[in-house]
Amino acid sequence: MFNVRRREFLVRGRYFIPAYSEFMPAPRIVERAYGTRDDRHFRAGEWPVTEYEEAFELRPGLESIGAQLVDALSRLGRGLRAQGIDGKKLDGNPCWPDELRKNGAPENEKYVVALPLALSRTQDDKGRVRWTLFGASDRPMRRMRIPNIYGSRAKVLTTFTPFAHLPKRTRDAYLAGDLHIVPFPGSLLFLHSPAYQKLATQLPGAMQIPLLYSIDRNEAPHGIRVPQSGWIRETDEETEHGPIRNTTKRPHRWARVHRYEDEIPALTLEQRVASSLFSADPKDLGLYGKPMARNAQMWTDGYELLLDGLSATRKEIARAARDIDDGGVFGYRFFYPPMRVGSREVYWHRPLIASVLGSHEAPLGCITVGEEELEPRILERPIHTELIGRFADRPKTLSSARKVVDAYEMLGSLEPSFMHSLIRTTEPLDEWLKRKDLKNTLRKYVSSRAPKSARDPDHSKQVLTFSKTATRTFESRYWRTIASLTKGNNADPPGNLRRLSNRLLRYYKRQNIEVEEDAFEWDTDFEFEWSAGWRNGRAGNIIAKLPGKDRTRAVIMADHYDTAYEEDVFARTGSGRRVAATGADDNHSATAALMLAAPILRKLDLACDIWLVHLTGEEFPADCLGARHLCQRIIEEKRKIDAVFVLDMVAHNNRRARDIFQICPGWGRESMELARIAHEANVDWNESVDGWNRRAKRTRRGTRGKDTRFKHLPLHGDVRPPSDAYSTLYNTDAQIFSDTGIPVVLFMENYDINRHGYHDSKDTMENIDLDYGAALVAIAIETVGRVAS
């Protein structure tokens, strides 16, 4: 439907991906920079909205926004202090002139709100793409039927003309209570503020802002997302501007909040808005913070533009910070860019109708893609409608069933074992279907085709690498390699991270494997002078290349070789002391996997190259710096990458949910295809372990923290696409590849965000489960080999 040109993703020939903690980018719809597309539900002239978006985001969100607006406006009409409606917003506003400010609304007023909202989808720092309120739309309201809640005998005038512009006899009749005006005259004040009309000459979209002040911030997974907005007062003088919101609670990984939770109640890092936007002082940043000026817009008390973060240069950001330091009163809103098709922004101009009686049915309005106007279409697919109707109050069951249907829509019929991997349970599939009363609903998505291994009596012939990885030699080498890597303090370049990168270069050179260090500048908007990495200014990815027949294509197997700072030390010292974690699991468990994969994969009959990529700068304060640089190269140099497999934390077995690991595909059908190949490798491993254990007389489980002879473990690989609330793709380099559109899958343990041994001083060999890690790594190596062969 949409013709997206590759150059729309480039700026002056460059594809630049900023640090996600400094800037949350726009979600890309239909097509992404690499060229992958997903336009399954699009039809000419229409924009599809899923049943889930409407049921769990839009409908409850509109009800909440409507209730808050009616409450604020009813207080205004009764002469009370109303949230977000200050004197400055009313000065010279024709919708609430002096006669209304003096007399208020009539006692029989029902406060009907009817105005278009500007909505779009944005991405947050947990990889959730959700409908977000940008404010009031500047699009004129189309003709619509507004319900007459005053009764058939009442005199009602429907008009969107500001009250001050109505004839005097009409105004007098309204004030006397003899005439009802719909919508309530005060509800139009958000669209007619002279102050914001002045700001709009410098800041497109400024007329969205006045409405935002009356709506509470919302980050909860359900409902419409509402970023914080308001005014900060960097002076002792009083002001009529408001609402004054000098502080903000900012999300950070230390909060340990799941993707399906409302993180606002759990946030403890509350700080001045100005510090949150501009400060690179380590005391302000805490352990995970970063200045957020790029995701903000600011203006002066005279409504002159101070900062438009999305387009600001580094100098403009610094100048805005100095102006705020000089003192004054400043308006702001946190601004996350709306979804895009290519270079075109997408907004939904959706009308809202509400009154003291609640929300009312309203037309769907229109969706604009740049200058193009489309009709919104709420999908009504029978299977999805049925699932929502039956399981709306059982989110886990609904999520699992939805993943099955979504996978079927992308891949066609699903083998039973692959369906089982999607429902995130170790319970047998037939039992789960029976218990959830889903058998009739989902049966048609099950393929009658047997798994590959069952079709081939000697399925060992189709297995490529298990003969090398299901051995005591491999297990011991894996343990010793992790242990050896942990002996360096390697969180922050140049220091020991430089020594580790040199070690990796030497390792591959000794094996006569082509290897390079892809060094690049550490380019950020703020100067982290306390960070050795920033002062050094350069870092490098290590890329080892195993040649295949077609050297123009490659499959990437990646890790990150830097480690995090120890949270427990940081908090315990009270001084913000940053000490590098040992990093046995995060992420030497993956680095060791790549090192051991090299001699195994190079012996295969490869159809294309395999790149073993040790990415740098995944942890704070770089935040996926190495992955961003690699994706930039891939796009600008038009490299053909068939697949990316990212390994991040693969050797800690969650004891509360044992022997489970994550297979997290990124965006699009191609990534889901890769997840199915990973699942098939998992199935083949599991079907072999009993025979291996019998032949080698392996009978005991491994012991955490010890290199012992143990039985091979069968593992359950949960396939968790981006819609899965338990996917941790967002917390890794894999998110960068996914947002770029490069087909990607993350291999990760069954990550427990609350455990000891993650980003702390306990991330040592004592927390490594060798039986589990060796099995997971073997499955990952087999998957890479299959895709590249």
PDB file of C-alpha atoms in Angstrom, residues 242-482:
ATOM      1  CA  GLY A 242       0.635  26.268  35.701  1.00  0.00           C
ATOM      2  CA  PRO A 243       0.370  23.534  36.616  1.00  0.00           C
ATOM      3  CA  ILE A 244       3.757  23.718  38.325  1.00  0.00           C
ATOM      4  CA  ARG A 245       5.384  20.287  38.102  1.00  0.00           C
ATOM      5  CA  ASN A 246       8.992  20.776  39.092  1.00  0.00           C
ATOM      6  CA  THR A 247       9.824  17.089  39.537  1.00  0.00           C
ATOM      7  CA  THR A 248       9.369  13.896  37.616  1.00  0.00           C
ATOM      8  CA  LYS A 249       9.710  10.212  38.349  1.00  0.00           C
ATOM      9  CA  ARG A 250      11.762   8.663  35.610  1.00  0.00           C
ATOM     10  CA  PRO A 251      11.851   4.966  34.671  1.00  0.00           C
ATOM     11  CA  HIS A 252      15.070   3.022  35.085  1.00  0.00           C
ATOM     12  CA  ARG A 253      16.131  -0.638  35.162  1.00  0.00           C
ATOM     13  CA  TRP A 254      16.892  -0.492  38.854  1.00  0.00           C
ATOM     14  CA  ALA A 255      13.150  -0.223  39.510  1.00  0.00           C
ATOM     15  CA  ARG A 256      12.762  -3.895  38.522  1.00  0.00           C
ATOM     16  CA  VAL A 257       9.351  -3.417  36.915  1.00  0.00           C
ATOM     17  CA  HIS A 258       7.897  -5.944  34.473  1.00  0.00           C
ATOM     18  CA  ARG A 259       6.544  -4.880  31.097  1.00  0.00           C
ATOM     19  CA  TYR A 260       2.995  -5.778  32.108  1.00  0.00           C
ATOM     20  CA  GLU A 261       3.108  -3.598  35.257  1.00  0.00           C
ATOM     21  CA  ASP A 262       2.396   0.084  35.879  1.00  0.00           C
ATOM     22  CA  GLU A 263       5.866   1.362  36.692  1.00  0.00           C
ATOM     23  CA  ILE A 264       4.930   4.785  38.093  1.00  0.00           C
ATOM     24  CA  PRO A 265       4.054   3.535  41.622  1.00  0.00           C
ATOM     25  CA  ALA A 266       7.339   1.612  41.757  1.00  0.00           C
ATOM     26  CA  LEU A 267       9.604   4.448  40.662  1.00  0.00           C
ATOM     27  CA  THR A 268      11.870   5.867  43.346  1.00  0.00           C
ATOM     28  CA  LEU A 269      14.128   8.132  41.273  1.00  0.00           C
ATOM     29  CA  GLU A 270      12.270  11.453  41.594  1.00  0.00           C
ATOM     30  CA  GLN A 271      14.251  14.504  40.559  1.00  0.00           C
ATOM     31  CA  ARG A 272      13.919  18.006  39.196  1.00  0.00           C
ATOM     32  CA  VAL A 273      12.644  18.098  35.639  1.00  0.00           C
ATOM     33  CA  ALA A 274      15.596  20.277  34.638  1.00  0.00           C
ATOM     34  CA  SER A 275      18.043  17.708  36.037  1.00  0.00           C
ATOM     35  CA  SER A 276      16.215  14.864  34.317  1.00  0.00           C
ATOM     36  CA  LEU A 277      16.459  16.674  30.999  1.00  0.00           C
ATOM     37  CA  PHE A 278      19.935  18.176  31.049  1.00  0.00           C
ATOM     38  CA  SER A 279      22.216  16.962  33.832  1.00  0.00           C
ATOM     39  CA  ALA A 280      25.080  14.539  33.162  1.00  0.00           C
ATOM     40  CA  ASP A 281      26.274  14.804  36.769  1.00  0.00           C
ATOM     41  CA  PRO A 282      26.627  11.260  38.149  1.00  0.00           C
ATOM     42  CA  LYS A 283      24.732  12.260  41.301  1.00  0.00           C
ATOM     43  CA  ASP A 284      21.714  13.176  39.191  1.00  0.00           C
ATOM     44  CA  LEU A 285      21.989  10.216  36.861  1.00  0.00           C
ATOM     45  CA  GLY A 286      22.022   7.588  39.571  1.00  0.00           C
ATOM     46  CA  LEU A 287      23.038   4.241  38.156  1.00  0.00           C
ATOM     47  CA  TYR A 288      20.944   4.192  34.969  1.00  0.00           C
ATOM     48  CA  GLY A 289      19.688   7.692  34.229  1.00  0.00           C
ATOM     49  CA  LYS A 290      20.528   9.735  31.171  1.00  0.00           C
ATOM     50  CA  PRO A 291      19.560  13.263  30.124  1.00  0.00           C
ATOM     51  CA  MET A 292      16.238  13.173  28.250  1.00  0.00           C
ATOM     52  CA  ALA A 293      16.311  16.581  26.542  1.00  0.00           C
ATOM     53  CA  ARG A 294      15.864  15.010  23.103  1.00  0.00           C
ATOM     54  CA  ASN A 295      12.460  13.721  24.176  1.00  0.00           C
ATOM     55  CA  ALA A 296      11.223  17.101  25.383  1.00  0.00           C
ATOM     56  CA  GLN A 297       9.915  20.438  24.138  1.00  0.00           C
ATOM     57  CA  MET A 298      10.286  23.632  26.202  1.00  0.00           C
ATOM     58  CA  TRP A 299       9.261  27.291  25.979  1.00  0.00           C
ATOM     59  CA  THR A 300       9.609  30.484  27.990  1.00  0.00           C
ATOM     60  CA  ASP A 301       6.968  32.249  30.066  1.00  0.00           C
ATOM     61  CA  GLY A 302       6.582  34.573  27.090  1.00  0.00           C
ATOM     62  CA  TYR A 303       5.722  31.534  24.905  1.00  0.00           C
ATOM     63  CA  GLU A 304       8.926  31.694  22.892  1.00  0.00           C
ATOM     64  CA  LEU A 305      10.394  28.358  21.834  1.00  0.00           C
ATOM     65  CA  LEU A 306      13.337  27.331  24.012  1.00  0.00           C
ATOM     66  CA  LEU A 307      13.944  23.732  22.876  1.00  0.00           C
ATOM     67  CA  ASP A 308      12.515  21.281  20.363  1.00  0.00           C
ATOM     68  CA  GLY A 309      14.490  18.232  21.408  1.00  0.00           C
ATOM     69  CA  LEU A 310      13.789  16.089  18.350  1.00  0.00           C
ATOM     70  CA  SER A 311      15.538  18.489  15.992  1.00  0.00           C
ATOM     71  CA  ALA A 312      17.898  20.278  18.388  1.00  0.00           C
ATOM     72  CA  THR A 313      21.642  20.258  17.909  1.00  0.00           C
ATOM     73  CA  ARG A 314      24.056  19.581  20.743  1.00  0.00           C
ATOM     74  CA  LYS A 315      24.730  23.345  20.985  1.00  0.00           C
ATOM     75  CA  GLU A 316      21.018  24.152  21.156  1.00  0.00           C
ATOM     76  CA  ILE A 317      20.538  21.645  23.980  1.00  0.00           C
ATOM     77  CA  ALA A 318      23.452  23.170  25.905  1.00  0.00           C
ATOM     78  CA  ARG A 319      22.080  26.686  25.350  1.00  0.00           C
ATOM     79  CA  ALA A 320      18.648  25.694  26.666  1.00  0.00           C
ATOM     80  CA  ALA A 321      20.270  24.192  29.764  1.00  0.00           C
ATOM     81  CA  ARG A 322      22.147  27.470  30.404  1.00  0.00           C
ATOM     82  CA  ASP A 323      18.965  29.522  29.983  1.00  0.00           C
ATOM     83  CA  ILE A 324      17.195  27.397  32.584  1.00  0.00           C
ATOM     84  CA  ASP A 325      20.161  27.679  34.963  1.00  0.00           C
ATOM     85  CA  ASP A 326      19.800  31.461  34.723  1.00  0.00           C
ATOM     86  CA  GLY A 327      16.349  31.108  36.288  1.00  0.00           C
ATOM     87  CA  GLY A 328      12.770  31.776  35.276  1.00  0.00           C
ATOM     88  CA  VAL A 329       9.548  29.909  34.553  1.00  0.00           C
ATOM     89  CA  PHE A 330       9.431  27.447  31.662  1.00  0.00           C
ATOM     90  CA  GLY A 331       6.763  25.268  30.097  1.00  0.00           C
ATOM     91  CA  TYR A 332       7.580  21.746  28.951  1.00  0.00           C
ATOM     92  CA  ARG A 333       6.234  18.476  27.756  1.00  0.00           C
ATOM     93  CA  PHE A 334       8.006  15.169  27.428  1.00  0.00           C
ATOM     94  CA  PHE A 335       7.624  14.391  23.742  1.00  0.00           C
ATOM     95  CA  TYR A 336       8.073  10.963  22.195  1.00  0.00           C
ATOM     96  CA  PRO A 337       7.937  11.035  18.402  1.00  0.00           C
ATOM     97  CA  PRO A 338       4.800   9.630  16.759  1.00  0.00           C
ATOM     98  CA  MET A 339       4.877   6.513  14.627  1.00  0.00           C
ATOM     99  CA  ARG A 340       6.090   6.904  11.088  1.00  0.00           C
ATOM    100  CA  VAL A 341       5.713   5.378   7.674  1.00  0.00           C
ATOM    101  CA  GLY A 342       9.069   6.154   6.128  1.00  0.00           C
ATOM    102  CA  SER A 343       9.634   9.838   6.913  1.00  0.00           C
ATOM    103  CA  ARG A 344       5.930  10.651   7.346  1.00  0.00           C
ATOM    104  CA  GLU A 345       4.407  11.113  10.786  1.00  0.00           C
ATOM    105  CA  VAL A 346       1.131   9.324  11.541  1.00  0.00           C
ATOM    106  CA  TYR A 347      -1.578  10.865  13.728  1.00  0.00           C
ATOM    107  CA  TRP A 348      -5.085   9.747  14.537  1.00  0.00           C
ATOM    108  CA  HIS A 349      -7.445  12.706  14.879  1.00  0.00           C
ATOM    109  CA  ARG A 350     -10.085  10.911  16.896  1.00  0.00           C
ATOM    110  CA  PRO A 351     -13.094  12.794  18.311  1.00  0.00           C
ATOM    111  CA  LEU A 352     -13.972  12.483  21.979  1.00  0.00           C
ATOM    112  CA  ILE A 353     -17.518  13.017  23.269  1.00  0.00           C
ATOM    113  CA  ALA A 354     -18.120  12.958  27.017  1.00  0.00           C
ATOM    114  CA  SER A 355     -20.361  14.598  29.598  1.00  0.00           C
ATOM    115  CA  VAL A 356     -21.302  14.317  33.259  1.00  0.00           C
ATOM    116  CA  LEU A 357     -23.203  11.198  32.202  1.00  0.00           C
ATOM    117  CA  GLY A 358     -19.998   9.505  30.955  1.00  0.00           C
ATOM    118  CA  SER A 359     -18.495   8.814  27.569  1.00  0.00           C
ATOM    119  CA  HIS A 360     -20.612   8.748  24.416  1.00  0.00           C
ATOM    120  CA  GLU A 361     -20.210   7.111  21.026  1.00  0.00           C
ATOM    121  CA  ALA A 362     -18.191   9.244  18.626  1.00  0.00           C
ATOM    122  CA  PRO A 363     -17.073   8.871  15.006  1.00  0.00           C
ATOM    123  CA  LEU A 364     -13.583   7.524  14.379  1.00  0.00           C
ATOM    124  CA  GLY A 365     -12.268  10.669  12.710  1.00  0.00           C
ATOM    125  CA  CYS A 366      -9.330  10.307  10.346  1.00  0.00           C
ATOM    126  CA  ILE A 367      -5.716   9.193  10.314  1.00  0.00           C
ATOM    127  CA  THR A 368      -3.126  11.329   8.570  1.00  0.00           C
ATOM    128  CA  VAL A 369       0.082   9.927   7.108  1.00  0.00           C
ATOM    129  CA  GLY A 370       1.929  13.100   6.265  1.00  0.00           C
ATOM    130  CA  GLU A 371      -0.480  14.887   3.956  1.00  0.00           C
ATOM    131  CA  GLU A 372      -2.404  11.725   3.080  1.00  0.00           C
ATOM    132  CA  GLU A 373      -5.701  11.121   4.865  1.00  0.00           C
ATOM    133  CA  LEU A 374      -6.947   7.605   5.644  1.00  0.00           C
ATOM    134  CA  GLU A 375     -10.050   6.124   7.217  1.00  0.00           C
ATOM    135  CA  PRO A 376      -9.404   4.272  10.468  1.00  0.00           C
ATOM    136  CA  ARG A 377     -10.734   0.709  10.458  1.00  0.00           C
ATOM    137  CA  ILE A 378     -11.185  -1.268  13.672  1.00  0.00           C
ATOM    138  CA  LEU A 379     -10.458  -4.865  12.716  1.00  0.00           C
ATOM    139  CA  GLU A 380     -13.223  -7.361  13.436  1.00  0.00           C
ATOM    140  CA  ARG A 381     -11.503 -10.690  12.940  1.00  0.00           C
ATOM    141  CA  PRO A 382     -13.776 -13.375  14.409  1.00  0.00           C
ATOM    142  CA  ILE A 383     -11.043 -15.340  16.180  1.00  0.00           C
ATOM    143  CA  HIS A 384      -9.549 -12.272  17.905  1.00  0.00           C
ATOM    144  CA  THR A 385     -12.972 -10.938  18.858  1.00  0.00           C
ATOM    145  CA  GLU A 386     -13.808 -14.317  20.376  1.00  0.00           C
ATOM    146  CA  LEU A 387     -10.558 -14.441  22.352  1.00  0.00           C
ATOM    147  CA  ILE A 388     -11.095 -10.972  23.796  1.00  0.00           C
ATOM    148  CA  GLY A 389     -14.686 -11.783  24.697  1.00  0.00           C
ATOM    149  CA  ARG A 390     -13.722 -14.981  26.504  1.00  0.00           C
ATOM    150  CA  PHE A 391     -10.424 -14.097  28.124  1.00  0.00           C
ATOM    151  CA  ALA A 392     -10.355 -10.337  28.704  1.00  0.00           C
ATOM    152  CA  ASP A 393     -10.132 -10.987  32.452  1.00  0.00           C
ATOM    153  CA  ARG A 394      -7.430 -13.674  32.021  1.00  0.00           C
ATOM    154  CA  PRO A 395      -4.492 -11.815  30.478  1.00  0.00           C
ATOM    155  CA  LYS A 396      -2.027 -14.729  30.470  1.00  0.00           C
ATOM    156  CA  THR A 397      -4.424 -17.030  28.631  1.00  0.00           C
ATOM    157  CA  LEU A 398      -5.386 -14.264  26.223  1.00  0.00           C
ATOM    158  CA  SER A 399      -1.734 -13.439  25.522  1.00  0.00           C
ATOM    159  CA  SER A 400      -0.855 -17.071  24.808  1.00  0.00           C
ATOM    160  CA  ALA A 401      -3.837 -17.637  22.531  1.00  0.00           C
ATOM    161  CA  ARG A 402      -3.194 -14.379  20.702  1.00  0.00           C
ATOM    162  CA  LYS A 403       0.436 -15.347  20.062  1.00  0.00           C
ATOM    163  CA  VAL A 404      -0.723 -18.615  18.510  1.00  0.00           C
ATOM    164  CA  VAL A 405      -3.117 -16.826  16.147  1.00  0.00           C
ATOM    165  CA  ASP A 406      -0.597 -14.109  15.282  1.00  0.00           C
ATOM    166  CA  ALA A 407       2.041 -16.745  14.487  1.00  0.00           C
ATOM    167  CA  TYR A 408      -0.444 -18.598  12.277  1.00  0.00           C
ATOM    168  CA  GLU A 409      -1.193 -15.374  10.376  1.00  0.00           C
ATOM    169  CA  MET A 410       2.527 -14.961   9.681  1.00  0.00           C
ATOM    170  CA  LEU A 411       3.656 -18.556   9.146  1.00  0.00           C
ATOM    171  CA  GLY A 412       0.606 -20.647   8.322  1.00  0.00           C
ATOM    172  CA  SER A 413      -0.142 -23.916  10.094  1.00  0.00           C
ATOM    173  CA  LEU A 414       1.866 -24.510  13.263  1.00  0.00           C
ATOM    174  CA  GLU A 415       3.382 -27.777  14.372  1.00  0.00           C
ATOM    175  CA  PRO A 416       2.039 -28.776  17.801  1.00  0.00           C
ATOM    176  CA  SER A 417       5.421 -28.410  19.484  1.00  0.00           C
ATOM    177  CA  PHE A 418       5.863 -24.896  18.096  1.00  0.00           C
ATOM    178  CA  MET A 419       2.379 -23.951  19.281  1.00  0.00           C
ATOM    179  CA  HIS A 420       3.363 -25.312  22.675  1.00  0.00           C
ATOM    180  CA  SER A 421       6.440 -23.080  22.727  1.00  0.00           C
ATOM    181  CA  LEU A 422       4.228 -20.029  22.190  1.00  0.00           C
ATOM    182  CA  ILE A 423       1.848 -20.592  25.094  1.00  0.00           C
ATOM    183  CA  ARG A 424       4.540 -20.235  27.758  1.00  0.00           C
ATOM    184  CA  THR A 425       3.786 -23.256  29.897  1.00  0.00           C
ATOM    185  CA  THR A 426       5.437 -26.609  30.574  1.00  0.00           C
ATOM    186  CA  GLU A 427       2.006 -28.241  30.791  1.00  0.00           C
ATOM    187  CA  PRO A 428       1.340 -30.633  27.860  1.00  0.00           C
ATOM    188  CA  LEU A 429      -0.361 -28.879  24.964  1.00  0.00           C
ATOM    189  CA  ASP A 430      -3.443 -31.135  24.913  1.00  0.00           C
ATOM    190  CA  GLU A 431      -3.979 -30.606  28.627  1.00  0.00           C
ATOM    191  CA  TRP A 432      -3.604 -26.833  28.282  1.00  0.00           C
ATOM    192  CA  LEU A 433      -6.053 -26.687  25.394  1.00  0.00           C
ATOM    193  CA  LYS A 434      -8.530 -28.811  27.286  1.00  0.00           C
ATOM    194  CA  ARG A 435      -8.203 -26.861  30.525  1.00  0.00           C
ATOM    195  CA  LYS A 436      -8.543 -23.522  28.822  1.00  0.00           C
ATOM    196  CA  ASP A 437     -11.458 -24.728  26.672  1.00  0.00           C
ATOM    197  CA  LEU A 438      -9.514 -23.661  23.595  1.00  0.00           C
ATOM    198  CA  LYS A 439      -9.289 -26.875  21.600  1.00  0.00           C
ATOM    199  CA  ASN A 440     -12.059 -26.063  19.154  1.00  0.00           C
ATOM    200  CA  THR A 441     -10.890 -22.476  18.832  1.00  0.00           C
ATOM    201  CA  LEU A 442      -7.236 -23.203  18.061  1.00  0.00           C
ATOM    202  CA  ARG A 443      -7.369 -26.679  16.484  1.00  0.00           C
ATOM    203  CA  LYS A 444      -7.486 -25.317  12.943  1.00  0.00           C
ATOM    204  CA  TYR A 445      -4.093 -23.661  13.473  1.00  0.00           C
ATOM    205  CA  VAL A 446      -2.348 -26.955  14.253  1.00  0.00           C
ATOM    206  CA  SER A 447      -0.532 -28.581  11.373  1.00  0.00           C
ATOM    207  CA  SER A 448      -0.996 -32.300  10.762  1.00  0.00           C
ATOM    208  CA  ARG A 449       2.588 -32.297   9.499  1.00  0.00           C
ATOM    209  CA  ALA A 450       4.949 -34.195  11.788  1.00  0.00           C
ATOM    210  CA  PRO A 451       8.141 -32.527  13.074  1.00  0.00           C
ATOM    211  CA  LYS A 452      11.157 -32.958  10.841  1.00  0.00           C
ATOM    212  CA  SER A 453      12.872 -35.307  13.253  1.00  0.00           C
ATOM    213  CA  ALA A 454       9.836 -37.601  13.337  1.00  0.00           C
ATOM    214  CA  ARG A 455       9.717 -37.739   9.529  1.00  0.00           C
ATOM    215  CA  ASP A 456      13.358 -38.783   9.358  1.00  0.00           C
ATOM    216  CA  PRO A 457      14.061 -42.035  11.270  1.00  0.00           C
ATOM    217  CA  ASP A 458      17.730 -41.111  11.426  1.00  0.00           C
ATOM    218  CA  HIS A 459      17.278 -37.477  12.358  1.00  0.00           C
ATOM    219  CA  SER A 460      20.900 -37.298  13.503  1.00  0.00           C
ATOM    220  CA  LYS A 461      21.753 -36.783   9.823  1.00  0.00           C
ATOM    221  CA  GLN A 462      20.023 -33.411   9.840  1.00  0.00           C
ATOM    222  CA  VAL A 463      21.718 -32.275  13.072  1.00  0.00           C
ATOM    223  CA  LEU A 464      24.882 -30.285  12.385  1.00  0.00           C
ATOM    224  CA  THR A 465      26.712 -29.538  15.609  1.00  0.00           C
ATOM    225  CA  PHE A 466      25.431 -31.576  18.578  1.00  0.00           C
ATOM    226  CA  SER A 467      28.167 -34.168  18.136  1.00  0.00           C
ATOM    227  CA  LYS A 468      30.619 -31.414  19.062  1.00  0.00           C
ATOM    228  CA  THR A 469      28.602 -29.680  21.798  1.00  0.00           C
ATOM    229  CA  ALA A 470      26.998 -32.607  23.664  1.00  0.00           C
ATOM    230  CA  THR A 471      30.363 -33.648  25.047  1.00  0.00           C
ATOM    231  CA  ARG A 472      32.248 -33.354  28.296  1.00  0.00           C
ATOM    232  CA  THR A 473      35.078 -31.625  26.437  1.00  0.00           C
ATOM    233  CA  PHE A 474      32.775 -28.848  25.267  1.00  0.00           C
ATOM    234  CA  GLU A 475      31.208 -28.422  28.712  1.00  0.00           C
ATOM    235  CA  SER A 476      34.562 -28.119  30.477  1.00  0.00           C
ATOM    236  CA  ARG A 477      35.889 -25.690  27.871  1.00  0.00           C
ATOM    237  CA  TYR A 478      32.757 -23.603  28.249  1.00  0.00           C
ATOM    238  CA  TRP A 479      33.180 -23.441  32.031  1.00  0.00           C
ATOM    239  CA  ARG A 480      36.869 -22.621  31.854  1.00  0.00           C
ATOM    240  CA  THR A 481      36.326 -19.931  29.215  1.00  0.00           C
ATOM    241  CA  ILE A 482      33.708 -18.124  31.291  1.00  0.00           C
TER     242      ILE A 482
END
